[in-house]
Protein backbone atom coordinates (compact mmCIF):
# COMPACT_ATOMS: atom_id res chain seq x y z
CA UNK A 1 0.00 0.00 0.00
CA UNK A 2 1.43 3.40 -0.98
CA UNK A 3 1.65 6.34 1.41
CA UNK A 4 -1.16 8.06 -0.47
CA UNK A 5 -3.67 5.36 0.41
CA UNK A 6 -5.79 4.86 3.52
CA UNK A 7 -7.74 1.95 5.01
CA UNK A 8 -10.22 1.31 7.81
CA UNK A 9 -9.78 -0.68 11.02
CA UNK A 10 -12.41 -2.96 12.50
CA UNK A 11 -13.58 -0.03 14.64
CA UNK A 12 -14.31 2.05 11.54
CA UNK A 13 -11.47 4.55 12.10
CA UNK A 14 -9.48 5.46 9.00
CA UNK A 15 -5.70 4.94 9.21
CA UNK A 16 -3.99 7.58 7.10
CA UNK A 17 -0.44 8.60 6.27
CA UNK A 18 -1.42 11.11 3.62
CA UNK A 19 -1.03 14.35 5.59
CA UNK A 20 2.05 16.53 5.38
CA UNK A 21 3.34 19.98 6.34
CA UNK A 22 1.95 19.80 9.88
CA UNK A 23 1.82 22.98 11.97
CA UNK A 24 0.50 23.30 15.52
CA UNK A 25 -2.10 25.95 16.32
CA UNK A 26 -2.90 27.55 19.70
CA UNK A 27 -5.39 25.41 21.65
CA UNK A 28 -6.78 25.09 25.15
CA UNK A 29 -7.86 22.19 27.35
CA UNK A 30 -7.27 18.63 26.23
CA UNK A 31 -7.58 19.33 22.48
CA UNK A 32 -4.67 19.68 20.06
CA UNK A 33 -5.25 21.63 16.81
CA UNK A 34 -3.02 20.93 13.81
CA UNK A 35 -3.08 22.32 10.29
CA UNK A 36 -1.99 19.82 7.65
CA UNK A 37 -2.05 19.42 3.88
CA UNK A 38 -3.55 16.59 1.85
CA UNK A 39 -4.60 16.38 -1.80
CA UNK A 40 -3.25 19.90 -2.36
CA UNK A 41 -5.47 21.63 0.21
CA UNK A 42 -5.32 22.50 3.87
CA UNK A 43 -7.22 20.62 6.59
CA UNK A 44 -7.68 21.10 10.33
CA UNK A 45 -6.95 18.10 12.55
CA UNK A 46 -8.41 18.03 16.05
CA UNK A 47 -6.53 15.52 18.21
CA UNK A 48 -5.80 14.92 21.90
CA UNK A 49 -2.77 16.33 23.66
CA UNK A 50 -0.17 13.76 24.70
CA UNK A 51 -1.31 13.37 28.37
CA UNK A 52 -4.86 12.56 27.21
CA UNK A 53 -4.13 10.73 23.96
CA UNK A 54 -4.46 7.19 25.33
CA UNK A 55 -7.18 7.93 27.88
CA UNK A 56 -10.36 6.07 26.88
CA UNK A 57 -12.64 8.77 28.34
CA UNK A 58 -11.10 11.54 26.24
CA UNK A 59 -11.09 9.29 23.17
CA UNK A 60 -14.81 8.70 23.72
CA UNK A 61 -15.31 12.46 24.08
CA UNK A 62 -13.54 13.03 20.75
CA UNK A 63 -15.65 10.33 19.09
CA UNK A 64 -18.83 11.90 20.46
CA UNK A 65 -17.87 15.29 19.00
CA UNK A 66 -17.27 13.63 15.62
CA UNK A 67 -20.58 11.72 15.71
CA UNK A 68 -22.50 14.92 16.46
CA UNK A 69 -20.69 17.24 14.04
CA UNK A 70 -20.66 14.86 11.07
CA UNK A 71 -24.49 14.90 11.13
CA UNK A 72 -24.54 18.68 10.65
CA UNK A 73 -24.46 19.60 6.96
CA UNK A 74 -24.91 23.36 6.57
CA UNK A 75 -22.91 26.12 4.84
CA UNK A 76 -22.61 27.99 8.15
CA UNK A 77 -21.41 25.01 10.23
CA UNK A 78 -17.85 23.68 10.04
CA UNK A 79 -17.72 20.61 7.80
CA UNK A 80 -16.31 17.40 9.32
CA UNK A 81 -14.86 14.85 6.89
CA UNK A 82 -13.76 11.83 8.91
CA UNK A 83 -12.32 10.35 12.11
CA UNK A 84 -8.82 9.03 11.40
CA UNK A 85 -5.68 7.71 13.06
CA UNK A 86 -2.86 10.04 11.98
CA UNK A 87 0.74 9.08 12.60
CA UNK A 88 2.21 11.08 15.46
CA UNK A 89 -1.10 12.51 16.60
CA UNK A 90 -3.33 9.49 17.21
CA UNK A 91 -7.10 9.71 16.80
CA UNK A 92 -8.03 12.91 14.89
CA UNK A 93 -11.19 14.60 13.64
CA UNK A 94 -10.51 15.80 10.08
CA UNK A 95 -12.42 18.96 9.21
CA UNK A 96 -12.29 21.77 6.69
CA UNK A 97 -9.75 24.53 7.11
CA UNK A 98 -11.48 27.92 7.40
CA UNK A 99 -9.50 30.88 6.12
CA UNK A 100 -10.64 33.75 8.31
CA UNK A 101 -10.80 35.19 11.82
CA UNK A 102 -12.99 34.70 14.86
CA UNK A 103 -15.92 37.00 15.59
CA UNK A 104 -14.00 38.34 18.59
CA UNK A 105 -11.10 39.39 16.35
CA UNK A 106 -13.46 40.77 13.72
CA UNK A 107 -15.22 43.05 16.22
CA UNK A 108 -11.96 44.37 17.64
CA UNK A 109 -10.03 44.81 14.36
CA UNK A 110 -12.46 45.52 11.55
CA UNK A 111 -14.76 48.18 13.10
CA UNK A 112 -17.72 46.90 11.05
CA UNK A 113 -20.73 48.99 10.11
CA UNK A 114 -24.20 48.39 11.55
CA UNK A 115 -25.34 46.69 8.36
CA UNK A 116 -22.34 44.32 8.49
CA UNK A 117 -22.98 43.50 12.15
CA UNK A 118 -26.65 42.91 11.44
CA UNK A 119 -25.71 40.57 8.59
CA UNK A 120 -23.43 38.59 10.94
CA UNK A 121 -26.21 38.37 13.54
CA UNK A 122 -28.63 37.07 10.91
CA UNK A 123 -26.15 34.40 9.74
CA UNK A 124 -25.39 33.34 13.32
CA UNK A 125 -29.08 32.93 14.17
CA UNK A 126 -29.63 30.92 11.00
CA UNK A 127 -26.72 28.59 11.85
CA UNK A 128 -27.86 28.00 15.44
CA UNK A 129 -31.48 27.48 14.32
CA UNK A 130 -30.26 24.74 11.96
CA UNK A 131 -28.19 23.09 14.72
CA UNK A 132 -31.23 23.08 17.01
CA UNK A 133 -33.38 21.63 14.22
CA UNK A 134 -31.02 18.62 14.31
CA UNK A 135 -31.83 18.15 18.04
CA UNK A 136 -28.34 19.38 18.95
CA UNK A 137 -27.24 21.98 21.49
CA UNK A 138 -23.87 23.68 20.95
CA UNK A 139 -23.51 24.53 24.68
CA UNK A 140 -20.46 26.77 24.22
CA UNK A 141 -21.52 29.63 21.94
CA UNK A 142 -19.13 32.57 22.17
CA UNK A 143 -17.33 34.92 19.72
CA UNK A 144 -14.17 32.76 19.71
CA UNK A 145 -16.22 29.78 18.46
CA UNK A 146 -17.64 31.74 15.52
CA UNK A 147 -15.47 32.16 12.41
CA UNK A 148 -15.85 34.74 9.66
CA UNK A 149 -14.27 33.98 6.30
CA UNK A 150 -11.60 36.28 4.95
CA UNK A 151 -14.10 38.22 2.80
CA UNK A 152 -16.30 38.79 5.87
CA UNK A 153 -19.45 37.63 4.06
CA UNK A 154 -19.70 34.08 5.40
CA UNK A 155 -19.96 32.74 8.93
CA UNK A 156 -18.94 29.33 10.26
CA UNK A 157 -19.96 27.86 13.62
CA UNK A 158 -17.06 25.80 15.04
CA UNK A 159 -15.93 23.76 18.10
CA UNK A 160 -18.66 21.30 19.02
CA UNK A 161 -16.49 19.71 21.72
CA UNK A 162 -19.07 20.44 24.44
CA UNK A 163 -22.17 19.92 22.29
CA UNK A 164 -24.78 17.33 23.13
CA UNK A 165 -27.90 15.65 21.79
CA UNK A 166 -30.80 13.81 23.41
CA UNK A 167 -29.73 10.63 21.63
CA UNK A 168 -26.32 10.54 23.36
CA UNK A 169 -26.40 8.99 26.82
CA UNK A 170 -22.69 9.40 27.60
CA UNK A 171 -20.49 12.20 28.95
CA UNK A 172 -23.31 14.48 30.11
CA UNK A 173 -20.83 16.92 31.63
CA UNK A 174 -21.35 20.60 32.57
CA UNK A 175 -20.46 22.98 29.75
CA UNK A 176 -20.33 26.64 28.83
CA UNK A 177 -18.05 29.62 29.30
CA UNK A 178 -18.32 32.26 31.96
CA UNK A 179 -20.13 35.43 30.82
CA UNK A 180 -21.98 33.38 28.18
CA UNK A 181 -23.68 30.83 30.45
CA UNK A 182 -27.16 31.25 31.92
CA UNK A 183 -27.61 31.13 35.72
CA UNK A 184 -29.21 27.68 35.50
CA UNK A 185 -26.52 26.25 33.17
CA UNK A 186 -25.53 26.20 29.48
CA UNK A 187 -28.14 27.78 27.20
CA UNK A 188 -27.63 28.57 23.52
CA UNK A 189 -30.40 31.20 23.61
CA UNK A 190 -28.81 32.97 26.59
CA UNK A 191 -25.38 32.89 24.90
CA UNK A 192 -26.93 34.33 21.72
CA UNK A 193 -28.27 37.24 23.77
CA UNK A 194 -24.76 37.93 25.09
CA UNK A 195 -23.29 37.80 21.57
CA UNK A 196 -26.02 40.03 20.10
CA UNK A 197 -25.29 42.54 22.85
CA UNK A 198 -21.58 42.50 21.87
CA UNK A 199 -22.52 43.10 18.24
CA UNK A 200 -23.94 46.46 19.40
CA UNK A 201 -26.95 46.52 17.09
CA UNK A 202 -28.49 49.57 18.74
CA UNK A 203 -31.75 50.31 20.53
CA UNK A 204 -33.83 48.27 18.08
CA UNK A 205 -32.28 45.03 19.35
CA UNK A 206 -32.76 45.72 23.06
CA UNK A 207 -36.16 44.03 23.39
CA UNK A 208 -34.89 40.88 21.64
CA UNK A 209 -31.69 40.75 23.71
CA UNK A 210 -33.62 41.30 26.96
CA UNK A 211 -35.85 38.33 26.21
CA UNK A 212 -32.80 36.17 25.36
CA UNK A 213 -31.28 37.01 28.75
CA UNK A 214 -34.56 36.79 30.69
CA UNK A 215 -35.19 34.10 33.34
CA UNK A 216 -35.91 30.70 31.83
CA UNK A 217 -39.76 30.88 31.84
CA UNK A 218 -39.72 34.19 29.88
CA UNK A 219 -36.80 33.31 27.60
CA UNK A 220 -37.11 32.49 23.88
CA UNK A 221 -37.50 28.78 23.19
CA UNK A 222 -37.06 28.97 19.42
CA UNK A 223 -34.05 30.59 17.73
CA UNK A 224 -35.99 31.19 14.51
CA UNK A 225 -38.35 33.40 16.56
CA UNK A 226 -35.36 35.51 17.65
CA UNK A 227 -34.37 35.93 14.01
CA UNK A 228 -37.92 36.91 13.00
CA UNK A 229 -38.30 39.49 15.79
CA UNK A 230 -34.89 41.02 15.11
CA UNK A 231 -35.68 41.44 11.41
CA UNK A 232 -39.05 42.97 12.25
CA UNK A 233 -37.51 45.55 14.58
CA UNK A 234 -34.99 46.59 11.92
CA UNK A 235 -37.41 46.52 8.98
CA UNK A 236 -40.37 48.50 10.29
CA UNK A 237 -38.48 51.70 11.26
CA UNK A 238 -37.06 51.88 7.73
CA UNK A 239 -40.52 51.64 6.20
CA UNK A 240 -41.97 54.20 8.57
CA UNK A 241 -39.02 56.54 7.99
CA UNK A 242 -39.46 56.28 4.23
CA UNK A 243 -43.14 57.15 4.44
CA UNK A 244 -42.41 60.06 6.79
CA UNK A 245 -39.72 61.37 4.44
CA UNK A 246 -42.13 61.31 1.54
CA UNK A 247 -44.78 63.11 3.60
CA UNK A 248 -42.27 65.76 4.71
CA UNK A 249 -41.12 66.24 1.14
CA UNK A 250 -44.71 66.73 0.05
CA UNK A 251 -45.28 69.28 2.83
CA UNK A 252 -42.08 71.17 1.96
CA UNK A 253 -43.04 71.34 -1.69
CA UNK A 254 -46.45 72.56 -0.74
CA UNK A 255 -45.08 75.25 1.60
CA UNK A 256 -42.56 76.36 -1.03
CA UNK A 257 -45.36 77.23 -3.39
CA UNK A 258 -44.86 74.30 -5.74
CA UNK A 259 -48.25 72.83 -5.07
CA UNK A 260 -49.66 74.57 -8.11
CA UNK A 261 -47.54 72.34 -10.30
CA UNK A 262 -50.03 69.54 -10.73
CA UNK A 263 -47.68 67.21 -12.55
CA UNK A 264 -45.08 67.30 -9.79
CA UNK A 265 -47.70 66.94 -7.10
CA UNK A 266 -49.30 64.06 -8.96
CA UNK A 267 -45.92 62.35 -9.37
CA UNK A 268 -45.23 62.77 -5.67
CA UNK A 269 -48.70 61.46 -4.79
CA UNK A 270 -48.12 58.48 -7.08
CA UNK A 271 -44.80 57.77 -5.33
CA UNK A 272 -46.48 57.90 -1.94
CA UNK A 273 -49.24 55.62 -3.21
CA UNK A 274 -46.70 53.13 -4.60
CA UNK A 275 -44.80 53.06 -1.31
CA UNK A 276 -48.01 52.68 0.68
CA UNK A 277 -49.21 49.87 -1.58
CA UNK A 278 -45.85 48.11 -1.31
CA UNK A 279 -46.03 48.32 2.47
CA UNK A 280 -49.58 46.95 2.47
CA UNK A 281 -48.55 44.06 0.26
CA UNK A 282 -45.58 43.30 2.51
CA UNK A 283 -47.82 43.41 5.57
CA UNK A 284 -50.27 41.02 3.89
CA UNK A 285 -47.44 38.65 2.94
CA UNK A 286 -46.09 38.62 6.50
CA UNK A 287 -49.59 38.09 7.90
CA UNK A 288 -50.21 35.27 5.44
CA UNK A 289 -46.95 33.57 6.47
CA UNK A 290 -47.83 33.93 10.14
CA UNK A 291 -51.33 32.52 9.57
CA UNK A 292 -49.85 29.60 7.62
CA UNK A 293 -47.39 28.79 10.42
CA UNK A 294 -50.17 28.98 13.03
CA UNK A 295 -52.40 26.73 10.92
CA UNK A 296 -49.64 24.13 10.55
CA UNK A 297 -48.92 24.26 14.28
CA UNK A 298 -52.62 23.72 15.07
CA UNK A 299 -52.77 20.83 12.62
CA UNK A 300 -49.74 19.16 14.18
CA UNK A 301 -51.16 19.69 17.69
CA UNK A 302 -54.47 18.10 16.64
CA UNK A 303 -52.66 15.14 15.09
CA UNK A 304 -50.67 14.61 18.29
CA UNK A 305 -53.88 14.74 20.35
CA UNK A 306 -55.58 12.23 18.04
CA UNK A 307 -52.63 9.87 18.26
CA UNK A 308 -52.56 10.22 22.05
CA UNK A 309 -56.33 9.51 22.27
CA UNK A 310 -55.97 6.51 19.96
CA UNK A 311 -53.10 5.12 22.03
CA UNK A 312 -55.12 5.48 25.23
CA UNK A 313 -58.09 3.70 23.61
CA UNK A 314 -55.85 0.88 22.38
CA UNK A 315 -54.24 0.55 25.79
CA UNK A 316 -57.66 0.44 27.48
CA UNK A 317 -58.91 -2.16 25.01
CA UNK A 318 -55.80 -4.27 25.60
CA UNK A 319 -56.27 -4.12 29.36
CA UNK A 320 -59.94 -5.10 29.00
CA UNK A 321 -58.95 -7.96 26.73
CA UNK A 322 -56.36 -9.23 29.25
CA UNK A 323 -58.89 -9.00 32.09
CA UNK A 324 -61.48 -10.89 30.03
CA UNK A 325 -59.03 -13.66 29.09
CA UNK A 326 -57.87 -14.01 32.69
CA UNK A 327 -61.48 -14.29 33.93
CA UNK A 328 -62.45 -16.86 31.25
CA UNK A 329 -59.32 -18.96 31.90
CA UNK A 330 -60.18 -19.03 35.61
CA UNK A 331 -63.73 -20.22 34.79
CA UNK A 332 -62.36 -22.94 32.49
CA UNK A 333 -59.88 -24.09 35.15
CA UNK A 334 -62.63 -24.29 37.79
CA UNK A 335 -64.89 -26.33 35.48
CA UNK A 336 -62.11 -28.73 34.58
CA UNK A 337 -61.00 -29.06 38.18
CA UNK A 338 -64.57 -30.03 39.14
CA UNK A 339 -64.43 -32.96 36.70
CA UNK A 340 -61.30 -34.35 38.37
CA UNK A 341 -59.40 -34.07 35.11
CA UNK A 342 -55.92 -33.84 36.59
CA UNK A 343 -56.51 -36.70 39.01
CA UNK A 344 -57.81 -38.81 36.17
CA UNK A 345 -54.65 -38.28 34.14
CA UNK A 346 -52.37 -38.88 37.13
CA UNK A 347 -54.03 -42.17 38.14
CA UNK A 348 -54.86 -43.71 34.73
CA UNK A 349 -52.88 -46.92 34.11
CA UNK A 350 -54.57 -48.49 31.08
CA UNK A 351 -56.36 -47.08 28.06
CA UNK A 352 -59.41 -49.29 28.34
CA UNK A 353 -59.93 -48.33 31.98
CA UNK A 354 -59.66 -44.57 31.52
CA UNK A 355 -62.76 -42.53 32.23
CA UNK A 356 -63.83 -39.74 29.90
CA UNK A 357 -66.01 -37.10 31.66
CA UNK A 358 -63.15 -34.63 32.01
CA UNK A 359 -62.15 -35.08 28.39
CA UNK A 360 -65.71 -34.59 27.18
CA UNK A 361 -65.91 -31.43 29.31
CA UNK A 362 -62.67 -30.14 27.72
CA UNK A 363 -63.94 -30.73 24.17
CA UNK A 364 -67.35 -29.28 25.01
CA UNK A 365 -65.63 -26.12 26.27
CA UNK A 366 -63.40 -26.10 23.17
CA UNK A 367 -66.39 -26.30 20.81
CA UNK A 368 -68.44 -23.78 22.80
CA UNK A 369 -65.68 -21.15 22.93
CA UNK A 370 -65.54 -18.81 19.88
CA UNK A 371 -62.40 -17.05 21.09
CA UNK A 372 -59.28 -18.44 19.34
CA UNK A 373 -56.96 -17.59 22.23
CA UNK A 374 -59.20 -19.42 24.73
CA UNK A 375 -59.43 -22.41 22.33
CA UNK A 376 -55.63 -22.50 22.25
CA UNK A 377 -55.55 -22.35 26.06
CA UNK A 378 -57.95 -25.34 26.36
CA UNK A 379 -55.99 -27.35 23.78
CA UNK A 380 -52.63 -26.59 25.44
CA UNK A 381 -53.68 -27.23 29.06
CA UNK A 382 -56.24 -30.04 28.67
CA UNK A 383 -56.64 -31.62 25.21
CA UNK A 384 -52.97 -32.08 24.31
CA UNK A 385 -51.93 -33.36 27.80
CA UNK A 386 -54.79 -35.91 27.60
CA UNK A 387 -53.74 -37.09 24.12
CA UNK A 388 -50.11 -37.35 25.24
CA UNK A 389 -51.13 -39.36 28.33
CA UNK A 390 -53.29 -41.72 26.26
CA UNK A 391 -50.36 -42.37 23.90
CA UNK A 392 -48.17 -43.31 26.86
CA UNK A 393 -50.69 -45.84 28.36
CA UNK A 394 -50.81 -49.52 27.32
CA UNK A 395 -53.97 -51.17 26.07
XYZ file of C-alpha atoms in Angstrom:
395
model
C 0.000 0.000 0.000
C 1.431 3.398 -0.982
C 1.652 6.337 1.412
C -1.158 8.063 -0.467
C -3.668 5.355 0.412
C -5.793 4.864 3.519
C -7.736 1.950 5.013
C -10.217 1.306 7.810
C -9.779 -0.680 11.023
C -12.408 -2.960 12.495
C -13.577 -0.031 14.643
C -14.310 2.049 11.535
C -11.465 4.553 12.101
C -9.480 5.461 9.000
C -5.697 4.940 9.209
C -3.988 7.579 7.100
C -0.441 8.596 6.268
C -1.424 11.110 3.623
C -1.031 14.353 5.586
C 2.052 16.534 5.380
C 3.340 19.983 6.342
C 1.950 19.798 9.883
C 1.823 22.981 11.973
C 0.497 23.296 15.516
C -2.103 25.946 16.323
C -2.903 27.551 19.698
C -5.389 25.414 21.647
C -6.779 25.089 25.148
C -7.862 22.186 27.350
C -7.273 18.633 26.229
C -7.579 19.327 22.478
C -4.673 19.685 20.055
C -5.252 21.629 16.808
C -3.016 20.933 13.812
C -3.076 22.323 10.293
C -1.991 19.815 7.649
C -2.048 19.423 3.884
C -3.549 16.588 1.847
C -4.601 16.382 -1.802
C -3.246 19.902 -2.360
C -5.474 21.632 0.206
C -5.318 22.501 3.874
C -7.221 20.624 6.594
C -7.676 21.102 10.326
C -6.952 18.101 12.546
C -8.408 18.026 16.052
C -6.533 15.519 18.210
C -5.796 14.916 21.900
C -2.772 16.325 23.660
C -0.170 13.764 24.701
C -1.308 13.369 28.374
C -4.859 12.562 27.210
C -4.132 10.727 23.956
C -4.463 7.186 25.326
C -7.185 7.930 27.881
C -10.359 6.069 26.883
C -12.640 8.771 28.337
C -11.101 11.543 26.236
C -11.091 9.291 23.169
C -14.815 8.701 23.723
C -15.314 12.464 24.081
C -13.542 13.034 20.746
C -15.649 10.334 19.090
C -18.825 11.897 20.462
C -17.866 15.290 18.998
C -17.273 13.627 15.617
C -20.577 11.715 15.714
C -22.500 14.917 16.464
C -20.689 17.238 14.044
C -20.658 14.863 11.071
C -24.489 14.903 11.135
C -24.542 18.684 10.648
C -24.456 19.597 6.965
C -24.910 23.363 6.569
C -22.907 26.118 4.835
C -22.606 27.991 8.149
C -21.409 25.008 10.232
C -17.854 23.680 10.043
C -17.717 20.614 7.800
C -16.306 17.398 9.318
C -14.857 14.851 6.891
C -13.756 11.825 8.912
C -12.316 10.353 12.109
C -8.825 9.026 11.404
C -5.675 7.710 13.058
C -2.856 10.040 11.977
C 0.736 9.075 12.598
C 2.209 11.077 15.463
C -1.098 12.506 16.598
C -3.330 9.487 17.211
C -7.095 9.709 16.797
C -8.030 12.912 14.889
C -11.193 14.602 13.640
C -10.510 15.799 10.084
C -12.420 18.964 9.213
C -12.295 21.766 6.691
C -9.753 24.531 7.106
C -11.483 27.922 7.397
C -9.499 30.882 6.117
C -10.637 33.745 8.314
C -10.800 35.188 11.820
C -12.991 34.705 14.858
C -15.921 36.995 15.595
C -14.003 38.338 18.594
C -11.099 39.394 16.346
C -13.459 40.771 13.718
C -15.224 43.046 16.215
C -11.958 44.374 17.635
C -10.028 44.807 14.364
C -12.465 45.519 11.546
C -14.762 48.184 13.103
C -17.718 46.897 11.046
C -20.726 48.989 10.109
C -24.197 48.392 11.547
C -25.340 46.686 8.359
C -22.345 44.321 8.486
C -22.977 43.503 12.154
C -26.655 42.913 11.442
C -25.707 40.566 8.587
C -23.433 38.595 10.937
C -26.208 38.374 13.541
C -28.634 37.067 10.911
C -26.149 34.397 9.737
C -25.391 33.344 13.320
C -29.081 32.925 14.170
C -29.632 30.921 10.995
C -26.717 28.594 11.850
C -27.861 27.996 15.444
C -31.475 27.482 14.318
C -30.260 24.740 11.957
C -28.190 23.087 14.719
C -31.231 23.082 17.014
C -33.384 21.626 14.223
C -31.022 18.620 14.312
C -31.826 18.149 18.043
C -28.337 19.379 18.950
C -27.239 21.976 21.493
C -23.865 23.678 20.945
C -23.509 24.529 24.682
C -20.459 26.773 24.222
C -21.523 29.625 21.942
C -19.128 32.574 22.174
C -17.330 34.918 19.723
C -14.171 32.765 19.714
C -16.218 29.776 18.457
C -17.636 31.737 15.522
C -15.470 32.160 12.408
C -15.849 34.743 9.659
C -14.265 33.978 6.301
C -11.601 36.283 4.945
C -14.100 38.217 2.803
C -16.299 38.787 5.867
C -19.453 37.627 4.056
C -19.704 34.075 5.400
C -19.961 32.740 8.931
C -18.945 29.334 10.261
C -19.955 27.861 13.620
C -17.064 25.801 15.044
C -15.927 23.764 18.096
C -18.661 21.296 19.016
C -16.492 19.706 21.716
C -19.071 20.437 24.440
C -22.170 19.919 22.294
C -24.778 17.326 23.128
C -27.905 15.650 21.789
C -30.800 13.814 23.414
C -29.727 10.627 21.628
C -26.318 10.538 23.364
C -26.399 8.993 26.823
C -22.692 9.398 27.596
C -20.490 12.197 28.955
C -23.309 14.482 30.112
C -20.831 16.920 31.628
C -21.346 20.597 32.568
C -20.459 22.979 29.749
C -20.325 26.642 28.826
C -18.050 29.618 29.298
C -18.315 32.259 31.965
C -20.134 35.426 30.820
C -21.982 33.378 28.175
C -23.677 30.825 30.446
C -27.161 31.250 31.918
C -27.607 31.128 35.720
C -29.211 27.679 35.500
C -26.522 26.252 33.174
C -25.528 26.198 29.481
C -28.141 27.778 27.199
C -27.629 28.569 23.522
C -30.398 31.199 23.605
C -28.814 32.974 26.591
C -25.377 32.885 24.898
C -26.933 34.327 21.718
C -28.273 37.241 23.773
C -24.757 37.928 25.088
C -23.291 37.801 21.566
C -26.017 40.034 20.096
C -25.286 42.543 22.848
C -21.580 42.503 21.873
C -22.522 43.104 18.241
C -23.945 46.458 19.400
C -26.949 46.519 17.087
C -28.492 49.569 18.738
C -31.754 50.307 20.530
C -33.832 48.275 18.083
C -32.284 45.029 19.350
C -32.764 45.723 23.060
C -36.161 44.026 23.385
C -34.890 40.883 21.641
C -31.688 40.755 23.715
C -33.619 41.301 26.955
C -35.847 38.333 26.206
C -32.802 36.168 25.360
C -31.279 37.015 28.752
C -34.557 36.791 30.693
C -35.192 34.103 33.341
C -35.914 30.697 31.833
C -39.764 30.884 31.843
C -39.723 34.187 29.883
C -36.799 33.311 27.601
C -37.107 32.489 23.884
C -37.501 28.776 23.193
C -37.062 28.974 19.421
C -34.053 30.592 17.727
C -35.994 31.193 14.511
C -38.348 33.397 16.557
C -35.361 35.513 17.652
C -34.375 35.932 14.015
C -37.917 36.906 13.001
C -38.299 39.486 15.791
C -34.889 41.019 15.109
C -35.676 41.438 11.412
C -39.046 42.974 12.245
C -37.509 45.554 14.577
C -34.994 46.588 11.923
C -37.406 46.523 8.982
C -40.370 48.501 10.292
C -38.480 51.700 11.261
C -37.059 51.882 7.734
C -40.516 51.644 6.197
C -41.974 54.202 8.574
C -39.022 56.540 7.987
C -39.463 56.277 4.225
C -43.137 57.148 4.445
C -42.408 60.062 6.790
C -39.721 61.374 4.441
C -42.129 61.314 1.538
C -44.782 63.112 3.596
C -42.268 65.762 4.712
C -41.116 66.244 1.137
C -44.707 66.726 0.053
C -45.276 69.277 2.833
C -42.080 71.172 1.958
C -43.040 71.341 -1.693
C -46.447 72.562 -0.742
C -45.082 75.246 1.598
C -42.558 76.356 -1.026
C -45.358 77.231 -3.386
C -44.861 74.297 -5.736
C -48.254 72.831 -5.067
C -49.657 74.571 -8.114
C -47.536 72.341 -10.299
C -50.025 69.542 -10.733
C -47.678 67.212 -12.552
C -45.080 67.300 -9.789
C -47.702 66.944 -7.098
C -49.296 64.055 -8.962
C -45.924 62.347 -9.370
C -45.231 62.774 -5.666
C -48.695 61.458 -4.793
C -48.115 58.480 -7.078
C -44.804 57.775 -5.328
C -46.480 57.895 -1.938
C -49.244 55.620 -3.206
C -46.702 53.134 -4.601
C -44.802 53.058 -1.306
C -48.007 52.677 0.677
C -49.205 49.871 -1.582
C -45.849 48.106 -1.315
C -46.028 48.316 2.466
C -49.579 46.954 2.472
C -48.549 44.056 0.258
C -45.576 43.302 2.508
C -47.822 43.409 5.575
C -50.273 41.019 3.889
C -47.444 38.651 2.941
C -46.087 38.616 6.503
C -49.594 38.093 7.903
C -50.213 35.267 5.440
C -46.951 33.566 6.466
C -47.834 33.931 10.140
C -51.331 32.516 9.572
C -49.851 29.599 7.624
C -47.395 28.792 10.418
C -50.166 28.975 13.035
C -52.403 26.734 10.922
C -49.640 24.135 10.550
C -48.919 24.259 14.280
C -52.624 23.721 15.071
C -52.770 20.828 12.618
C -49.739 19.157 14.182
C -51.156 19.690 17.690
C -54.472 18.099 16.642
C -52.661 15.135 15.092
C -50.674 14.607 18.293
C -53.880 14.743 20.347
C -55.576 12.235 18.038
C -52.628 9.870 18.259
C -52.564 10.218 22.047
C -56.325 9.507 22.272
C -55.974 6.509 19.964
C -53.102 5.118 22.032
C -55.118 5.485 25.229
C -58.089 3.703 23.611
C -55.850 0.879 22.377
C -54.240 0.546 25.793
C -57.658 0.435 27.484
C -58.909 -2.164 25.006
C -55.798 -4.271 25.595
C -56.273 -4.120 29.362
C -59.942 -5.097 29.003
C -58.946 -7.963 26.734
C -56.363 -9.232 29.247
C -58.889 -9.004 32.088
C -61.485 -10.888 30.035
C -59.030 -13.661 29.094
C -57.875 -14.010 32.695
C -61.476 -14.292 33.925
C -62.447 -16.864 31.255
C -59.321 -18.958 31.900
C -60.180 -19.032 35.614
C -63.725 -20.221 34.790
C -62.356 -22.944 32.494
C -59.882 -24.090 35.147
C -62.631 -24.295 37.786
C -64.888 -26.331 35.481
C -62.115 -28.726 34.577
C -61.003 -29.057 38.182
C -64.569 -30.026 39.136
C -64.430 -32.961 36.697
C -61.296 -34.346 38.367
C -59.405 -34.074 35.111
C -55.921 -33.842 36.591
C -56.509 -36.703 39.011
C -57.806 -38.814 36.168
C -54.646 -38.278 34.136
C -52.369 -38.878 37.125
C -54.034 -42.173 38.136
C -54.859 -43.711 34.727
C -52.876 -46.918 34.113
C -54.567 -48.492 31.083
C -56.358 -47.084 28.064
C -59.405 -49.286 28.340
C -59.931 -48.329 31.979
C -59.660 -44.566 31.517
C -62.765 -42.525 32.230
C -63.832 -39.743 29.895
C -66.005 -37.103 31.656
C -63.154 -34.629 32.011
C -62.148 -35.079 28.387
C -65.711 -34.585 27.180
C -65.915 -31.434 29.313
C -62.673 -30.141 27.720
C -63.943 -30.734 24.173
C -67.348 -29.275 25.012
C -65.626 -26.120 26.275
C -63.399 -26.104 23.167
C -66.392 -26.297 20.815
C -68.442 -23.779 22.798
C -65.681 -21.152 22.930
C -65.543 -18.812 19.883
C -62.397 -17.048 21.089
C -59.282 -18.441 19.342
C -56.959 -17.587 22.230
C -59.204 -19.425 24.731
C -59.434 -22.406 22.333
C -55.631 -22.498 22.250
C -55.550 -22.349 26.061
C -57.950 -25.341 26.362
C -55.986 -27.355 23.776
C -52.628 -26.587 25.443
C -53.678 -27.231 29.064
C -56.244 -30.038 28.671
C -56.642 -31.618 25.210
C -52.972 -32.079 24.310
C -51.930 -33.361 27.800
C -54.788 -35.908 27.599
C -53.737 -37.095 24.121
C -50.114 -37.348 25.237
C -51.127 -39.361 28.331
C -53.293 -41.720 26.261
C -50.364 -42.366 23.902
C -48.172 -43.313 26.863
C -50.687 -45.836 28.359
C -50.812 -49.522 27.324
C -53.974 -51.168 26.074
